[in-house]
Each structure stands twice: as structure tokens, then as C-alpha cells.
Amino acid sequence: MVRFDAVVVGAGLAGTTSARLLAESGKKVLLIEKRRHIAGNCYDYKNEYGITVHKYGPHIFHTNNSRVWKFVNRFSKFRYYQHRVLSYVDGKYLPFPINRDTIAELFGVDLPTAEVESFLREEVRRSKFNIPPQNFEDQVISQVGERLYEKFFKGYTIKQWNKDPKELSADIAKRVPIRSSRDGRYFTDKYQGIPVQGYTRMMERILNHENISVLLGVNYFDIKEELKSDLTVYTGKLDEFFGYSFGRLEYRSLRFEFITYDMEYYQPAAVVNYPNDYDWTRITEYKYFLDEKVPKTTVSYEYPVGEGEPYYVVLTKENMMRREKYMKEVKKLERSGEYIFVGRLAEYKYYNMDQVIEKALERLSFNA
Ligand code: UDP
């Protein structure tokens, strides 16, 4: 029997942040991670061409929460970076999220901001959807109408989730704004950036504390009987913890194809989305993130898949109902004071990185 004050399961953002907060409050922490590396899906590394690539796809840090920003800045400097995305539609690279310039370039009409709004209202007026919006499709059409929905959202969403967009929650659409201005940024948060030495290095520093021991390549479920602690912070899959007793929750995974080209730049933005063409959803060109000046360039083609490491929760009614059943069990365990469930997988929530850290700060700060 091994004794620690706290056991943390999973070395992603939820687990590393929790471990740090516990350690700083004087607790001896054992962090267990089944992969052979820390940092979860934020894991990045410098490849042989000197380019920092994100093994599990593009991660851009953005937050409006000054507490979260302060926390991450204790462990890394951030490079000033404001993310821009282009969407490849009708053979053109167009700004995405849809804004005034997107409309101008797509329809060849340069409307002033006020007229963009009336243009979109007219698009919406000519479209059919439920009011109030019941699902992803309604939500998007209620903002931009059917024509733009078909060009920018429908194909991408079907590829990404392998579901009819009518089955998906309107909340997914709320991640992507629609703008009548010329603001071409993907995010408008107050704080945005990329850790200058990468996410892995930042998270190594989060874990660099005398009270934290890290065990890699070990599955918690294989050794849980051997562990003894006052508290377990669990950040893994929600349904797995309970032995899938209420049935399986769906997770969406991704497959990446990394290719290095012998050219300085491959595409005109860090990320290009492909809603309608090809089988991938997006291509990411990594050197943009840290403005790495090297002669070659590495990109990843991103293919959504059903099986594999969990990346995304799938916000359908069925999954949300199943989630509720599991969350009732979670609440019972949490009331005992012996467990905390936090993070994208453990709470079955489509959190961004900053929201994960925010939750961990909220849940663990009674110890801090
Ligand atoms: N989406 C879309 N077209 C795009 C980009 C996004 O339809 O060009 C939809 C799609 O359903 C996607 C969701 O918006 O899953 C959220 O997009 P986001 O960029 O936030 O996805 P993430 O970076 O989390 O994969």
C-alpha cells in the first residue's frame, strides 16, 4: 500500500493544475498518467526541423480570466499571438469566423458594418429553422441563414462529429461568433498567447514541486487498490470511472498526418479550415505560433475519427442525459470529500484550456 495525501489521475491541464495547488498547500501528491508523457492533449515538442508541433492538434491559449492568466504566467512566458483562421470555401481562402470581409470576398459586395447586419438579417429571413433554435443547425441558421450555413458550417460539422447537425447542441455553435465588423481574429479574449517554450515545458514547471511525484505509463485502474489517500482528483473519462454502468458516453477522436514541406510557408494562415473539400477538417501550420524562422515548414492534416484517444465530448441529447446520471454519482462521491472530478473528460464538458484551469482553481483553492 502506497500512501499519499492526494492522488491525481491524469497529467493534462486539470491534473497538473490540481497537483500544483495541492502541493502548494502542503499535501504530498502522487500524479498518475497512463501515457508516457505529461501534458495530455496539450503535449508539444520541437521536431527535427526546429518547429514546435502540437502532437494532438493546435492549442491556442486565450482567456478573459485574469486569475487563470496569472496562474499560467507563473510557469511560462507567453508569446504575443492572436489566432487567425481562414476557411477554404468556393476555391478561396476566406476569413473565419464570418465577418464583413468574408461577405465582401465571397459575394463581391463591400458592405459597411451596418449593412452587413441587414444583409445577414435578410439571409436569415429567407431561411427555415426553429425559433428558438433547438440545435446546432438552427443556431447557425438563426445568425447567418442557410446559404452561409451550407458553405461554412454544415460540411465541417458533419466531418467533425459524424452526426446530423440537428442532433448536436446549439452550444457548439456558440463557440464561433459571427461578426459584422472587420475583426479577423478567431478569439477576442483579453489575454491570448502561446507558451514560448511550449505547453509541455510549461506543464513540467507546473509539476516541478517537491511535494509532487509523477508516475507515467501507469493506468490508474490497474493500481487503484494499491493506493491510499485522503483525496483523489480524477480527470479521466467519466463513464470509465464508473465501469460504464450507465452505458458508454461518446468521445470524438482525431487522427493527424504530419508532413514537412521544403518551403518557407505552406499556407497563408496558421489554420485553414476545409468545410467542403477533402476529408480533413483543417490544416495547421505550426511555425506561425511561435514565429519560428526555419527553412522548412511542418503542417498537420486533421481527420476526425470515432475510435482512439478521447479529444472531444459529443454534445447530443443522449450523451447529455447519460452524463446527468453519472454526474449524480459524482456529486455523491464529492460530498464525501474524498473525490474531485475536474476537466473535459471527467465532467464531460467541452471546456477550453482556460476553463479547465479555472475549474481546477475553483475546486482546489480551498486547500490553497
Ligand atoms: N465549425 C464549423 N466550421 C468551421 C469551424 C467550426 O462548422 O469552419 C463548427 C464545428 O461544428 C466545430 C465547432 O464549430 O466543431 C467548434 O469549432 P472550434 O473551432 O471551437 O473547434 P475546436 O478548435 O474545439 O476543434
Tab-separated table of C-alpha atoms and ligand atoms in Angstrom:
chain	number	residue	atom	x	y	z
A	1	MET	CA	0.000	0.000	0.000
A	2	VAL	CA	1.362	3.400	-1.032
A	3	ARG	CA	0.222	6.420	0.972
A	4	PHE	CA	-0.087	9.965	-0.322
A	5	ASP	CA	-2.270	12.836	0.864
A	6	ALA	CA	-3.709	13.093	-2.610
A	7	VAL	CA	-3.728	11.048	-5.784
A	8	VAL	CA	-4.287	12.911	-9.052
A	9	VAL	CA	-5.323	10.879	-12.078
A	10	GLY	CA	-4.256	12.341	-15.415
A	11	ALA	CA	-1.475	14.778	-16.332
A	12	GLY	CA	-3.386	17.148	-18.591
A	13	LEU	CA	-4.211	20.702	-17.600
A	14	ALA	CA	-6.788	19.641	-14.999
A	15	GLY	CA	-4.430	17.170	-13.345
A	16	THR	CA	-1.266	19.259	-13.396
A	17	THR	CA	-3.044	22.369	-12.101
A	18	SER	CA	-4.729	20.369	-9.335
A	19	ALA	CA	-1.483	18.663	-8.352
A	20	ARG	CA	0.263	22.019	-8.101
A	21	LEU	CA	-2.425	23.600	-5.942
A	22	LEU	CA	-2.456	20.611	-3.606
A	23	ALA	CA	1.337	20.588	-3.405
A	24	GLU	CA	1.433	24.270	-2.582
A	25	SER	CA	-0.986	23.695	0.259
A	26	GLY	CA	1.474	21.227	1.740
A	27	LYS	CA	-0.039	17.956	0.527
A	28	LYS	CA	2.084	15.100	-0.758
A	29	VAL	CA	0.716	14.307	-4.191
A	30	LEU	CA	1.055	11.334	-6.494
A	31	LEU	CA	0.126	12.082	-10.082
A	32	ILE	CA	-0.608	9.059	-12.278
A	33	GLU	CA	-0.737	9.260	-16.047
A	34	LYS	CA	-1.344	6.349	-18.379
A	35	ARG	CA	0.511	7.863	-21.323
A	36	ARG	CA	4.287	8.013	-21.287
A	37	HIS	CA	4.305	11.787	-21.304
A	38	ILE	CA	2.729	14.610	-19.335
A	39	ALA	CA	0.627	17.491	-20.712
A	40	GLY	CA	-2.310	15.440	-22.030
A	41	ASN	CA	-3.533	16.662	-25.388
A	42	CYS	CA	-1.573	19.914	-24.956
A	43	TYR	CA	1.629	17.910	-25.467
A	44	ASP	CA	4.040	19.603	-27.850
A	45	TYR	CA	7.685	19.151	-28.824
A	46	LYS	CA	10.288	20.684	-31.107
A	47	ASN	CA	10.733	18.452	-34.142
A	48	GLU	CA	13.934	17.806	-36.107
A	49	TYR	CA	13.345	20.912	-38.241
A	50	GLY	CA	13.185	23.218	-35.220
A	51	ILE	CA	9.412	23.622	-35.311
A	52	THR	CA	7.295	23.262	-32.185
A	53	VAL	CA	4.435	20.981	-33.152
A	54	HIS	CA	1.354	20.147	-31.119
A	55	LYS	CA	1.089	16.368	-31.265
A	56	TYR	CA	-2.655	16.414	-30.636
A	57	GLY	CA	-3.572	19.426	-32.745
A	58	PRO	CA	-3.497	23.210	-32.416
A	59	HIS	CA	-3.759	24.691	-28.923
A	60	ILE	CA	-4.073	28.439	-28.648
A	61	PHE	CA	-4.308	29.850	-25.166
A	62	HIS	CA	-6.963	32.516	-24.652
A	63	THR	CA	-8.807	33.740	-21.593
A	64	ASN	CA	-10.654	36.658	-20.083
A	65	ASN	CA	-9.931	35.386	-16.604
A	66	SER	CA	-7.060	37.316	-15.025
A	67	ARG	CA	-6.634	34.701	-12.291
A	68	VAL	CA	-6.094	31.986	-14.889
A	69	TRP	CA	-3.749	34.208	-16.885
A	70	LYS	CA	-1.750	34.983	-13.761
A	71	PHE	CA	-1.535	31.296	-12.908
A	72	VAL	CA	-0.153	30.193	-16.292
A	73	ASN	CA	2.230	33.137	-16.391
A	74	ARG	CA	3.893	31.866	-13.222
A	75	PHE	CA	5.125	28.898	-15.257
A	76	SER	CA	5.762	30.277	-18.708
A	77	LYS	CA	6.251	33.416	-20.707
A	78	PHE	CA	3.702	33.752	-23.465
A	79	ARG	CA	4.408	34.925	-26.976
A	80	TYR	CA	2.003	37.610	-28.153
A	81	TYR	CA	-0.138	35.762	-30.662
A	82	GLN	CA	-3.617	36.422	-31.963
A	83	HIS	CA	-5.060	33.500	-33.825
A	84	ARG	CA	-6.454	33.904	-37.328
A	85	VAL	CA	-8.224	31.218	-39.289
A	86	LEU	CA	-9.115	31.058	-42.961
A	87	SER	CA	-11.814	28.853	-44.371
A	88	TYR	CA	-11.358	27.369	-47.828
A	89	VAL	CA	-14.724	27.954	-49.489
A	90	ASP	CA	-15.569	28.096	-53.201
A	91	GLY	CA	-11.865	27.934	-54.029
A	92	LYS	CA	-10.964	30.953	-51.893
A	93	TYR	CA	-9.296	31.452	-48.530
A	94	LEU	CA	-11.864	33.476	-46.595
A	95	PRO	CA	-11.656	34.961	-43.079
A	96	PHE	CA	-13.359	32.822	-40.456
A	97	PRO	CA	-15.371	33.441	-38.204
A	98	ILE	CA	-17.588	35.081	-40.804
A	99	ASN	CA	-17.116	38.848	-40.739
A	100	ARG	CA	-17.553	41.820	-43.023
A	101	ASP	CA	-14.529	40.850	-45.124
A	102	THR	CA	-15.795	37.297	-45.565
A	103	ILE	CA	-19.052	38.598	-47.041
A	104	ALA	CA	-17.188	41.087	-49.218
A	105	GLU	CA	-14.832	38.457	-50.656
A	106	LEU	CA	-17.475	35.768	-51.083
A	107	PHE	CA	-20.224	37.846	-52.675
A	108	GLY	CA	-18.135	40.658	-54.111
A	109	VAL	CA	-20.076	43.286	-52.153
A	110	ASP	CA	-18.157	45.515	-49.757
A	111	LEU	CA	-20.868	46.469	-47.309
A	112	PRO	CA	-20.357	48.844	-44.394
A	113	THR	CA	-20.802	47.235	-40.984
A	114	ALA	CA	-24.416	48.351	-40.536
A	115	GLU	CA	-25.349	46.909	-43.902
A	116	VAL	CA	-23.653	43.601	-43.107
A	117	GLU	CA	-26.165	43.258	-40.299
A	118	SER	CA	-29.118	43.888	-42.590
A	119	PHE	CA	-27.587	41.584	-45.215
A	120	LEU	CA	-27.417	38.773	-42.637
A	121	ARG	CA	-30.950	39.552	-41.409
A	122	GLU	CA	-32.192	39.149	-44.951
A	123	GLU	CA	-30.299	35.841	-45.319
A	124	VAL	CA	-31.931	34.641	-42.098
A	125	ARG	CA	-35.377	35.848	-43.130
A	126	ARG	CA	-35.239	33.713	-46.275
A	127	SER	CA	-34.278	30.593	-44.292
A	128	LYS	CA	-36.172	27.885	-42.439
A	129	PHE	CA	-35.274	26.973	-38.844
A	130	ASN	CA	-36.812	26.538	-35.383
A	131	ILE	CA	-37.309	29.580	-33.175
A	132	PRO	CA	-35.897	29.489	-30.553
A	133	PRO	CA	-33.069	27.403	-32.016
A	134	GLN	CA	-33.219	23.759	-30.913
A	135	ASN	CA	-29.874	22.515	-32.188
A	136	PHE	CA	-26.591	23.384	-33.910
A	137	GLU	CA	-28.172	23.845	-37.321
A	138	ASP	CA	-30.948	26.158	-36.066
A	139	GLN	CA	-28.459	28.161	-34.048
A	140	VAL	CA	-26.186	28.866	-37.005
A	141	ILE	CA	-29.017	29.493	-39.467
A	142	SER	CA	-30.648	31.892	-36.994
A	143	GLN	CA	-27.485	34.004	-37.208
A	144	VAL	CA	-26.359	33.763	-40.833
A	145	GLY	CA	-29.071	31.976	-42.796
A	146	GLU	CA	-28.981	28.769	-44.818
A	147	ARG	CA	-26.607	29.876	-47.570
A	148	LEU	CA	-23.692	30.673	-45.274
A	149	TYR	CA	-24.539	27.721	-43.043
A	150	GLU	CA	-24.176	25.383	-46.022
A	151	LYS	CA	-20.859	26.888	-47.110
A	152	PHE	CA	-19.041	27.255	-43.792
A	153	PHE	CA	-20.659	25.065	-41.143
A	154	LYS	CA	-22.606	22.100	-42.428
A	155	GLY	CA	-19.821	20.087	-44.063
A	156	TYR	CA	-17.281	20.869	-41.343
A	157	THR	CA	-19.680	19.845	-38.615
A	158	ILE	CA	-20.636	16.575	-40.279
A	159	LYS	CA	-16.949	15.723	-40.762
A	160	GLN	CA	-16.033	16.775	-37.248
A	161	TRP	CA	-18.805	14.972	-35.373
A	162	ASN	CA	-20.128	12.381	-37.827
A	163	LYS	CA	-23.643	13.423	-36.776
A	164	ASP	CA	-26.534	15.211	-38.361
A	165	PRO	CA	-26.022	18.816	-37.137
A	166	LYS	CA	-29.649	18.719	-35.965
A	167	GLU	CA	-28.605	16.178	-33.322
A	168	LEU	CA	-25.922	18.450	-31.890
A	169	SER	CA	-26.308	21.064	-29.181
A	170	ALA	CA	-26.696	24.730	-30.121
A	171	ASP	CA	-23.917	25.354	-27.576
A	172	ILE	CA	-21.308	24.090	-30.055
A	173	ALA	CA	-22.290	26.858	-32.466
A	174	LYS	CA	-21.941	29.441	-29.708
A	175	ARG	CA	-18.192	28.811	-29.690
A	176	VAL	CA	-17.932	30.540	-33.068
A	177	PRO	CA	-19.039	34.180	-33.264
A	178	ILE	CA	-20.496	35.955	-36.295
A	179	ARG	CA	-19.167	39.473	-36.823
A	180	SER	CA	-20.330	42.440	-38.812
A	181	SER	CA	-17.025	44.199	-38.130
A	182	ARG	CA	-13.684	43.577	-39.843
A	183	ASP	CA	-12.169	41.928	-36.749
A	184	GLY	CA	-10.468	38.871	-38.241
A	185	ARG	CA	-9.286	37.266	-35.012
A	186	TYR	CA	-10.529	33.821	-34.025
A	187	PHE	CA	-10.723	34.824	-30.355
A	188	THR	CA	-11.343	38.215	-28.815
A	189	ASP	CA	-10.273	37.354	-25.253
A	190	LYS	CA	-8.292	39.911	-23.317
A	191	TYR	CA	-5.312	37.572	-22.880
A	192	GLN	CA	-4.031	35.386	-25.714
A	193	GLY	CA	-0.734	33.726	-26.490
A	194	ILE	CA	1.422	30.644	-26.891
A	195	PRO	CA	3.892	29.498	-24.191
A	196	VAL	CA	7.314	30.419	-25.574
A	197	GLN	CA	8.898	27.094	-24.712
A	198	GLY	CA	5.742	25.128	-25.383
A	199	TYR	CA	2.949	23.620	-23.315
A	200	THR	CA	4.943	20.562	-22.271
A	201	ARG	CA	7.676	22.746	-20.747
A	202	MET	CA	5.064	24.916	-19.025
A	203	MET	CA	3.412	21.861	-17.516
A	204	GLU	CA	6.754	20.377	-16.454
A	205	ARG	CA	7.238	23.553	-14.488
A	206	ILE	CA	3.755	23.326	-13.006
A	207	LEU	CA	4.696	19.852	-11.765
A	208	ASN	CA	8.149	20.872	-10.577
A	209	HIS	CA	7.423	20.923	-6.848
A	210	GLU	CA	8.964	18.889	-4.056
A	211	ASN	CA	5.564	17.567	-2.975
A	212	ILE	CA	4.686	16.107	-6.384
A	213	SER	CA	5.675	12.629	-7.577
A	214	VAL	CA	4.782	11.654	-11.128
A	215	LEU	CA	4.128	8.126	-12.349
A	216	LEU	CA	3.941	7.815	-16.136
A	217	GLY	CA	2.782	4.894	-18.246
A	218	VAL	CA	0.539	3.517	-15.499
A	219	ASN	CA	-3.196	3.062	-15.713
A	220	TYR	CA	-4.905	4.234	-12.520
A	221	PHE	CA	-7.498	1.479	-12.776
A	222	ASP	CA	-4.752	-1.166	-12.679
A	223	ILE	CA	-3.316	0.077	-9.380
A	224	LYS	CA	-6.126	1.872	-7.603
A	225	GLU	CA	-6.483	-0.867	-4.985
A	226	GLU	CA	-2.846	-0.344	-4.037
A	227	LEU	CA	-3.253	3.369	-3.401
A	228	LYS	CA	-4.320	5.077	-0.231
A	229	SER	CA	-5.041	8.784	0.021
A	230	ASP	CA	-7.421	11.237	1.652
A	231	LEU	CA	-8.309	12.730	-1.715
A	232	THR	CA	-8.452	11.547	-5.317
A	233	VAL	CA	-8.650	14.133	-8.078
A	234	TYR	CA	-9.914	12.322	-11.149
A	235	THR	CA	-9.536	13.858	-14.605
A	236	GLY	CA	-10.078	10.793	-16.817
A	237	LYS	CA	-13.169	9.623	-18.674
A	238	LEU	CA	-16.324	9.975	-16.625
A	239	ASP	CA	-18.004	6.753	-17.743
A	240	GLU	CA	-14.858	4.677	-17.347
A	241	PHE	CA	-14.563	5.627	-13.672
A	242	PHE	CA	-17.946	4.054	-13.019
A	243	GLY	CA	-17.255	0.964	-15.109
A	244	TYR	CA	-19.644	2.236	-17.833
A	245	SER	CA	-22.528	1.287	-15.523
A	246	PHE	CA	-24.974	3.674	-17.247
A	247	GLY	CA	-23.632	2.885	-20.714
A	248	ARG	CA	-20.913	4.484	-22.781
A	249	LEU	CA	-20.542	8.190	-23.392
A	250	GLU	CA	-19.297	9.091	-26.852
A	251	TYR	CA	-15.951	10.784	-27.395
A	252	ARG	CA	-14.633	12.031	-30.683
A	253	SER	CA	-11.039	11.424	-31.602
A	254	LEU	CA	-8.657	12.786	-34.212
A	255	ARG	CA	-6.014	11.321	-36.470
A	256	PHE	CA	-3.165	13.562	-37.567
A	257	GLU	CA	-0.942	13.336	-40.578
A	258	PHE	CA	2.189	15.423	-40.097
A	259	ILE	CA	4.075	16.455	-43.206
A	260	THR	CA	7.138	18.668	-43.510
A	261	TYR	CA	7.492	20.608	-46.736
A	262	ASP	CA	10.674	22.044	-48.141
A	263	MET	CA	9.304	25.571	-48.396
A	264	GLU	CA	9.159	28.528	-46.049
A	265	TYR	CA	5.382	28.717	-45.655
A	266	TYR	CA	2.713	26.312	-46.862
A	267	GLN	CA	-0.486	28.271	-46.377
A	268	PRO	CA	-1.482	31.884	-45.647
A	269	ALA	CA	-2.568	31.331	-42.006
A	270	ALA	CA	-1.764	29.081	-39.050
A	271	VAL	CA	-5.032	27.224	-39.526
A	272	VAL	CA	-7.078	26.723	-42.681
A	273	ASN	CA	-10.475	25.032	-42.333
A	274	TYR	CA	-11.912	22.835	-45.088
A	275	PRO	CA	-15.663	22.669	-44.589
A	276	ASN	CA	-16.470	21.215	-48.015
A	277	ASP	CA	-13.365	19.868	-49.737
A	278	TYR	CA	-11.224	16.849	-48.754
A	279	ASP	CA	-11.689	14.541	-45.778
A	280	TRP	CA	-9.681	16.559	-43.301
A	281	THR	CA	-11.288	19.365	-41.328
A	282	ARG	CA	-8.279	21.622	-41.063
A	283	ILE	CA	-4.601	22.044	-41.788
A	284	THR	CA	-2.405	23.620	-39.125
A	285	GLU	CA	0.971	25.149	-39.941
A	286	TYR	CA	2.855	25.215	-36.667
A	287	LYS	CA	5.677	27.700	-37.242
A	288	TYR	CA	3.185	30.574	-37.084
A	289	PHE	CA	2.501	30.046	-33.392
A	290	LEU	CA	5.980	30.952	-32.171
A	291	ASP	CA	7.088	32.670	-35.383
A	292	GLU	CA	9.857	30.120	-35.802
A	293	LYS	CA	12.245	31.150	-38.544
A	294	VAL	CA	13.397	27.934	-40.179
A	295	PRO	CA	13.683	26.984	-43.866
A	296	LYS	CA	11.120	24.150	-43.812
A	297	THR	CA	7.568	24.026	-42.543
A	298	THR	CA	5.573	21.336	-40.752
A	299	VAL	CA	1.822	21.027	-41.082
A	300	SER	CA	-0.781	18.608	-39.749
A	301	TYR	CA	-3.842	17.389	-41.580
A	302	GLU	CA	-6.602	16.691	-39.079
A	303	TYR	CA	-9.054	13.830	-39.612
A	304	PRO	CA	-11.860	13.286	-37.090
A	305	VAL	CA	-12.367	9.623	-36.144
A	306	GLY	CA	-14.664	7.634	-33.869
A	307	GLU	CA	-12.119	5.386	-32.175
A	308	GLY	CA	-8.936	6.378	-30.375
A	309	GLU	CA	-7.794	8.729	-27.633
A	310	PRO	CA	-10.691	10.881	-26.448
A	311	TYR	CA	-10.374	14.548	-27.532
A	312	TYR	CA	-13.907	15.861	-27.595
A	313	VAL	CA	-17.149	15.211	-25.796
A	314	VAL	CA	-20.084	14.816	-28.171
A	315	LEU	CA	-22.939	17.096	-27.215
A	316	THR	CA	-26.042	15.151	-28.248
A	317	LYS	CA	-29.195	14.815	-26.126
A	318	GLU	CA	-28.476	11.155	-25.467
A	319	ASN	CA	-24.955	11.823	-24.189
A	320	MET	CA	-26.137	14.750	-22.082
A	321	MET	CA	-28.802	12.587	-20.431
A	322	ARG	CA	-26.307	9.849	-19.741
A	323	ARG	CA	-23.927	12.450	-18.369
A	324	GLU	CA	-26.570	13.541	-15.842
A	325	LYS	CA	-26.794	10.005	-14.468
A	326	TYR	CA	-23.049	9.816	-13.997
A	327	MET	CA	-22.873	13.303	-12.527
A	328	LYS	CA	-25.327	12.298	-9.788
A	329	GLU	CA	-22.864	9.608	-8.762
A	330	VAL	CA	-20.035	12.133	-8.965
A	331	LYS	CA	-21.875	14.508	-6.631
A	332	LYS	CA	-22.334	11.700	-4.096
A	333	LEU	CA	-18.629	10.881	-4.169
A	334	GLU	CA	-17.656	14.534	-3.994
A	335	ARG	CA	-19.855	15.070	-0.945
A	336	SER	CA	-17.714	12.557	0.911
A	337	GLY	CA	-14.780	14.942	0.454
A	338	GLU	CA	-12.652	12.122	-0.890
A	339	TYR	CA	-13.050	12.810	-4.607
A	340	ILE	CA	-12.986	15.707	-7.012
A	341	PHE	CA	-13.845	15.269	-10.685
A	342	VAL	CA	-12.474	18.018	-12.871
A	343	GLY	CA	-11.718	18.624	-16.540
A	344	ARG	CA	-13.068	17.960	-20.001
A	345	LEU	CA	-13.232	14.187	-19.707
A	346	ALA	CA	-14.215	13.869	-16.043
A	347	GLU	CA	-17.012	16.440	-16.255
A	348	TYR	CA	-17.901	15.576	-19.854
A	349	LYS	CA	-17.811	19.235	-20.860
A	350	TYR	CA	-16.478	20.956	-23.984
A	351	TYR	CA	-14.062	23.109	-21.979
A	352	ASN	CA	-11.338	25.287	-23.422
A	353	MET	CA	-7.922	25.180	-21.784
A	354	ASP	CA	-8.569	28.234	-19.634
A	355	GLN	CA	-11.896	26.866	-18.423
A	356	VAL	CA	-10.168	23.688	-17.265
A	357	ILE	CA	-7.651	25.694	-15.265
A	358	GLU	CA	-10.410	27.950	-13.934
A	359	LYS	CA	-12.356	24.905	-12.699
A	360	ALA	CA	-9.277	23.392	-11.095
A	361	LEU	CA	-8.507	26.708	-9.371
A	362	GLU	CA	-12.083	26.911	-8.134
A	363	ARG	CA	-12.289	23.342	-6.934
A	364	LEU	CA	-8.876	23.058	-5.332
A	365	SER	CA	-8.380	26.500	-3.855
A	366	PHE	CA	-9.946	25.579	-0.519
A	367	ASN	CA	-6.586	23.927	0.006
A	368	ALA	CA	-4.516	26.799	-1.256
B	1	UDP	N1	-17.275	24.874	-37.082
B	1	UDP	C1	-17.732	24.887	-38.378
B	1	UDP	N2	-16.924	25.399	-39.357
B	1	UDP	C2	-15.692	25.870	-39.094
B	1	UDP	C3	-15.222	25.855	-37.770
B	1	UDP	C4	-16.044	25.355	-36.788
B	1	UDP	O1	-18.856	24.437	-38.653
B	1	UDP	O2	-15.021	26.320	-40.045
B	1	UDP	C5	-18.166	24.304	-36.043
B	1	UDP	C6	-17.904	22.796	-35.912
B	1	UDP	O3	-19.103	22.147	-35.546
B	1	UDP	C7	-16.912	22.770	-34.787
B	1	UDP	C8	-17.445	23.861	-33.876
B	1	UDP	O4	-17.887	24.862	-34.780
B	1	UDP	O5	-16.869	21.511	-34.159
B	1	UDP	C9	-16.463	24.426	-32.883
B	1	UDP	O6	-15.335	24.938	-33.565
B	1	UDP	P1	-13.936	25.215	-32.794
B	1	UDP	O7	-13.039	25.897	-33.742
B	1	UDP	O8	-14.235	25.851	-31.499
B	1	UDP	O9	-13.442	23.709	-32.573
B	1	UDP	P2	-12.140	23.122	-31.834
B	1	UDP	O10	-10.992	24.050	-32.083
B	1	UDP	O11	-12.528	22.957	-30.390
B	1	UDP	O12	-11.965	21.803	-32.544
